[in-house]
mmCIF file of C-alpha atoms in Angstrom:
data_model
loop_
_atom_site.group_PDB
_atom_site.id
_atom_site.type_symbol
_atom_site.label_atom_id
_atom_site.label_comp_id
_atom_site.label_asym_id
_atom_site.label_seq_id
_atom_site.Cartn_x
_atom_site.Cartn_y
_atom_site.Cartn_z
ATOM 1 C CA UNK G 2 139.411 112.812 112.853
ATOM 2 C CA UNK G 3 139.245 110.268 115.570
ATOM 3 C CA UNK G 4 140.061 111.792 119.078
ATOM 4 C CA UNK G 5 140.514 108.505 121.036
ATOM 5 C CA UNK G 6 142.112 105.963 118.586
ATOM 6 C CA UNK G 7 145.228 104.550 120.342
ATOM 7 C CA UNK G 8 145.402 101.403 118.091
ATOM 8 C CA UNK G 9 145.086 103.579 115.040
ATOM 9 C CA UNK G 10 142.410 101.372 113.691
ATOM 10 C CA UNK G 11 140.891 104.251 111.898
ATOM 11 C CA UNK G 12 142.528 106.877 109.657
ATOM 12 C CA UNK G 13 142.300 110.569 110.256
ATOM 13 C CA UNK G 14 141.802 112.084 106.868
ATOM 14 C CA UNK G 15 140.324 114.891 104.696
ATOM 15 C CA UNK G 16 137.509 113.319 102.591
ATOM 16 C CA UNK G 17 135.428 114.377 99.711
ATOM 17 C CA UNK G 18 132.058 112.763 100.359
ATOM 18 C CA UNK G 19 130.413 114.246 97.282
ATOM 19 C CA UNK G 20 131.430 116.225 94.357
ATOM 20 C CA UNK G 21 128.437 116.061 91.975
ATOM 21 C CA UNK G 22 127.494 118.099 88.920
ATOM 22 C CA UNK G 23 123.781 117.907 87.958
ATOM 23 C CA UNK G 24 122.442 118.327 84.330
ATOM 24 C CA UNK G 25 118.734 118.430 84.307
ATOM 25 C CA UNK G 26 116.069 119.786 82.139
ATOM 26 C CA UNK G 27 112.875 119.446 80.074
ATOM 27 C CA UNK G 28 112.397 118.408 76.352
ATOM 28 C CA UNK G 29 108.868 119.564 75.795
ATOM 29 C CA UNK G 30 106.445 119.623 78.677
ATOM 30 C CA UNK G 31 106.081 115.775 78.528
ATOM 31 C CA UNK G 32 109.781 114.763 78.967
ATOM 32 C CA UNK G 33 112.282 115.582 81.895
ATOM 33 C CA UNK G 34 115.743 114.232 82.297
ATOM 34 C CA UNK G 35 118.494 114.175 84.862
ATOM 35 C CA UNK G 36 122.120 113.145 84.684
ATOM 36 C CA UNK G 37 124.200 113.398 87.853
ATOM 37 C CA UNK G 38 127.870 111.889 88.013
ATOM 38 C CA UNK G 39 129.833 111.837 91.328
ATOM 39 C CA UNK G 40 133.524 112.759 91.233
ATOM 40 C CA UNK G 41 134.317 112.122 94.892
ATOM 41 C CA UNK G 42 136.573 109.316 95.734
ATOM 42 C CA UNK G 43 139.080 107.616 93.422
ATOM 43 C CA UNK G 44 136.790 107.117 90.379
ATOM 44 C CA UNK G 45 133.876 108.806 88.691
ATOM 45 C CA UNK G 46 130.547 107.148 89.431
ATOM 46 C CA UNK G 47 127.137 107.597 87.696
ATOM 47 C CA UNK G 48 124.496 108.255 90.365
ATOM 48 C CA UNK G 49 121.509 109.318 88.324
ATOM 49 C CA UNK G 50 120.595 109.092 84.634
ATOM 50 C CA UNK G 51 116.982 108.837 83.987
ATOM 51 C CA UNK G 52 114.098 110.154 81.764
ATOM 52 C CA UNK G 53 110.565 111.056 82.968
ATOM 53 C CA UNK G 54 107.794 110.731 80.484
ATOM 54 C CA UNK G 55 104.719 112.365 81.748
ATOM 55 C CA UNK G 56 101.837 112.166 79.355
ATOM 56 C CA UNK G 57 99.252 112.155 82.231
ATOM 57 C CA UNK G 58 100.906 114.860 84.372
ATOM 58 C CA UNK G 59 98.915 117.501 82.925
ATOM 59 C CA UNK G 60 96.073 115.855 84.939
ATOM 60 C CA UNK G 61 97.482 117.189 88.197
ATOM 61 C CA UNK G 62 100.358 114.827 88.757
ATOM 62 C CA UNK G 63 98.439 111.551 88.250
ATOM 63 C CA UNK G 64 101.196 109.514 86.437
ATOM 64 C CA UNK G 65 104.714 109.603 85.142
ATOM 65 C CA UNK G 66 106.936 106.999 83.709
ATOM 66 C CA UNK G 67 110.664 106.999 84.797
ATOM 67 C CA UNK G 68 113.324 104.786 83.335
ATOM 68 C CA UNK G 69 117.024 104.683 83.973
ATOM 69 C CA UNK G 70 119.207 104.838 86.968
ATOM 70 C CA UNK G 71 117.869 106.429 90.106
ATOM 71 C CA UNK G 72 116.826 105.916 93.777
ATOM 72 C CA UNK G 73 114.627 102.944 94.435
ATOM 73 C CA UNK G 74 111.384 103.855 96.263
ATOM 74 C CA UNK G 75 112.439 102.108 99.495
ATOM 75 C CA UNK G 76 113.933 103.956 102.513
ATOM 76 C CA UNK G 77 112.370 107.381 103.306
ATOM 77 C CA UNK G 78 115.684 108.971 104.364
ATOM 78 C CA UNK G 79 117.392 107.620 101.227
ATOM 79 C CA UNK G 80 114.837 109.514 99.128
ATOM 80 C CA UNK G 81 115.888 112.841 100.649
ATOM 81 C CA UNK G 82 118.466 114.792 98.623
ATOM 82 C CA UNK G 83 121.889 114.942 100.201
ATOM 83 C CA UNK G 84 121.653 118.804 100.322
ATOM 84 C CA UNK G 85 118.302 118.520 102.233
ATOM 85 C CA UNK G 86 119.088 116.018 105.051
ATOM 86 C CA UNK G 87 118.251 117.361 108.621
ATOM 87 C CA UNK G 88 121.769 116.112 109.968
ATOM 88 C CA UNK G 89 125.190 115.764 108.652
ATOM 89 C CA UNK G 90 124.816 112.026 108.127
ATOM 90 C CA UNK G 91 122.018 109.812 107.304
ATOM 91 C CA UNK G 92 120.825 107.228 109.800
ATOM 92 C CA UNK G 93 122.461 104.013 109.946
ATOM 93 C CA UNK G 94 119.105 102.059 108.818
ATOM 94 C CA UNK G 95 119.750 103.816 105.474
ATOM 95 C CA UNK G 96 122.602 101.298 104.934
ATOM 96 C CA UNK G 97 119.899 98.612 104.643
ATOM 97 C CA UNK G 98 118.337 99.947 101.428
ATOM 98 C CA UNK G 99 119.910 100.334 97.845
ATOM 99 C CA UNK G 100 121.456 103.601 96.895
ATOM 100 C CA UNK G 101 120.805 103.657 93.321
ATOM 101 C CA UNK G 102 119.356 100.881 90.927
ATOM 102 C CA UNK G 103 118.537 100.732 87.210
ATOM 103 C CA UNK G 104 114.899 100.041 86.356
ATOM 104 C CA UNK G 105 111.571 101.377 85.262
ATOM 105 C CA UNK G 106 108.712 102.795 87.558
ATOM 106 C CA UNK G 107 105.355 104.306 87.394
ATOM 107 C CA UNK G 108 104.920 107.213 89.927
ATOM 108 C CA UNK G 109 102.791 110.332 90.568
ATOM 109 C CA UNK G 110 101.739 112.925 93.105
ATOM 110 C CA UNK G 111 97.956 113.306 92.695
ATOM 111 C CA UNK G 112 95.557 115.476 94.751
ATOM 112 C CA UNK G 113 97.961 118.469 94.837
ATOM 113 C CA UNK G 114 100.793 116.463 96.191
ATOM 114 C CA UNK G 115 98.944 115.105 99.258
ATOM 115 C CA UNK G 116 99.715 111.503 98.088
ATOM 116 C CA UNK G 117 102.928 110.088 96.371
ATOM 117 C CA UNK G 118 102.969 106.606 94.961
ATOM 118 C CA UNK G 119 105.882 104.733 93.289
ATOM 119 C CA UNK G 120 105.946 101.180 91.764
ATOM 120 C CA UNK G 121 108.803 99.811 89.920
ATOM 121 C CA UNK G 122 110.920 96.808 88.638
ATOM 122 C CA UNK G 123 114.711 96.973 89.253
ATOM 123 C CA UNK G 124 117.837 95.049 88.516
ATOM 124 C CA UNK G 125 118.367 94.223 92.141
ATOM 125 C CA UNK G 126 121.065 96.350 93.898
ATOM 126 C CA UNK G 127 122.202 95.132 97.169
ATOM 127 C CA UNK G 128 121.973 97.166 100.340
ATOM 128 C CA UNK G 129 123.797 100.475 99.974
ATOM 129 C CA UNK G 130 124.554 99.375 96.342
ATOM 130 C CA UNK G 131 124.953 101.655 93.376
ATOM 131 C CA UNK G 132 125.011 99.206 90.372
ATOM 132 C CA UNK G 133 125.272 99.584 86.693
ATOM 133 C CA UNK G 134 123.685 96.435 85.534
ATOM 134 C CA UNK G 135 121.926 93.306 86.594
ATOM 135 C CA UNK G 136 124.151 91.034 88.656
ATOM 136 C CA UNK G 137 122.263 87.968 87.725
ATOM 137 C CA UNK G 138 118.911 86.956 85.932
ATOM 138 C CA UNK G 139 116.560 88.106 88.636
ATOM 139 C CA UNK G 140 114.703 91.273 89.304
ATOM 140 C CA UNK G 141 113.362 93.250 92.335
ATOM 141 C CA UNK G 142 110.097 94.877 92.686
ATOM 142 C CA UNK G 143 109.698 97.853 94.926
ATOM 143 C CA UNK G 144 107.123 100.423 95.691
ATOM 144 C CA UNK G 145 105.765 102.952 98.366
ATOM 145 C CA UNK G 146 102.850 105.125 99.077
ATOM 146 C CA UNK G 147 103.330 108.218 101.175
ATOM 147 C CA UNK G 148 100.475 110.599 102.249
ATOM 148 C CA UNK G 149 100.716 114.200 103.595
ATOM 149 C CA UNK G 150 97.056 114.951 104.186
ATOM 150 C CA UNK G 151 97.767 118.415 105.495
ATOM 151 C CA UNK G 152 100.168 119.543 102.798
ATOM 152 C CA UNK G 153 97.779 121.869 101.096
ATOM 153 C CA UNK G 154 96.331 123.459 104.299
ATOM 154 C CA UNK G 155 97.058 127.187 105.091
ATOM 155 C CA UNK G 156 100.471 127.931 106.479
ATOM 156 C CA UNK G 157 99.993 131.471 108.071
ATOM 157 C CA UNK G 158 97.789 132.006 111.156
ATOM 158 C CA UNK G 159 96.199 128.537 111.212
ATOM 159 C CA UNK G 160 95.939 126.316 114.071
ATOM 160 C CA UNK G 161 96.744 123.379 111.925
ATOM 161 C CA UNK G 162 99.957 124.778 110.223
ATOM 162 C CA UNK G 163 102.301 122.597 112.395
ATOM 163 C CA UNK G 164 100.803 119.605 110.694
ATOM 164 C CA UNK G 165 101.635 120.565 107.157
ATOM 165 C CA UNK G 166 104.671 118.415 107.089
ATOM 166 C CA UNK G 167 103.169 115.525 108.835
ATOM 167 C CA UNK G 168 103.227 112.438 106.687
ATOM 168 C CA UNK G 169 102.719 108.664 106.932
ATOM 169 C CA UNK G 170 103.801 105.970 104.376
ATOM 170 C CA UNK G 171 104.749 102.403 103.784
ATOM 171 C CA UNK G 172 107.240 100.942 101.442
ATOM 172 C CA UNK G 173 108.846 97.682 100.544
ATOM 173 C CA UNK G 174 110.608 95.529 98.055
ATOM 174 C CA UNK G 175 110.607 91.837 96.991
ATOM 175 C CA UNK G 176 113.168 89.972 95.020
ATOM 176 C CA UNK G 177 115.062 86.733 94.828
ATOM 177 C CA UNK G 178 118.673 87.726 94.016
ATOM 178 C CA UNK G 179 121.507 85.313 94.358
ATOM 179 C CA UNK G 180 125.203 86.200 93.927
ATOM 180 C CA UNK G 181 128.065 83.931 92.644
ATOM 181 C CA UNK G 182 131.483 83.163 93.811
ATOM 182 C CA UNK G 183 132.981 85.915 91.698
ATOM 183 C CA UNK G 184 130.216 88.465 92.392
ATOM 184 C CA UNK G 185 128.723 87.809 95.880
ATOM 185 C CA UNK G 186 126.309 90.547 95.593
ATOM 186 C CA UNK G 187 126.807 91.454 99.195
ATOM 187 C CA UNK G 188 127.219 95.058 100.551
ATOM 188 C CA UNK G 189 130.276 96.558 102.105
ATOM 189 C CA UNK G 190 129.071 98.568 105.059
ATOM 190 C CA UNK G 191 131.138 101.627 106.152
ATOM 191 C CA UNK G 192 130.715 103.557 109.421
ATOM 192 C CA UNK G 193 130.255 107.290 109.283
ATOM 193 C CA UNK G 194 134.125 107.451 109.959
ATOM 194 C CA UNK G 195 134.592 105.419 106.751
ATOM 195 C CA UNK G 196 135.810 102.410 108.748
#
């Protein structure tokens, strides 16, 4: 609801931002899956639909293979679940990374989770995009490395316990994706008030 909107440029409204059901599980100890549609808005949209194959995961998280539709490994705040964000809305820079993309990636959390790595090839979703297929013939490469060196340190009674959540990382993507006249492949940004 907009308090000071004399020109009525924005619409006061009730809005379903998310209405998601999650189906996830394991098929043997080497295969995990997740399917998550979203029923908010005027149409049903598939957000996550992927399979994790983890033949090397028995070696303390060294490597998994993920294929399907999921979050690309760029944008630290985008990687957080919507149920675990610190504030009501994500920051505006999150609009500059894809939402979901289709692809395949190798990822893992070795050394008891003190390191996370992800490296993948994707169809090439635009900023804030949630695509269901490649919009052209090009692909995007993306990856990130994130370290939490104090994640396994003691929590109770330790002088270093405030550093447990401290992390540092780097992420990036590269691709040469061109749109067409009928499909420009350009994002449509919305403010937090949906303008």
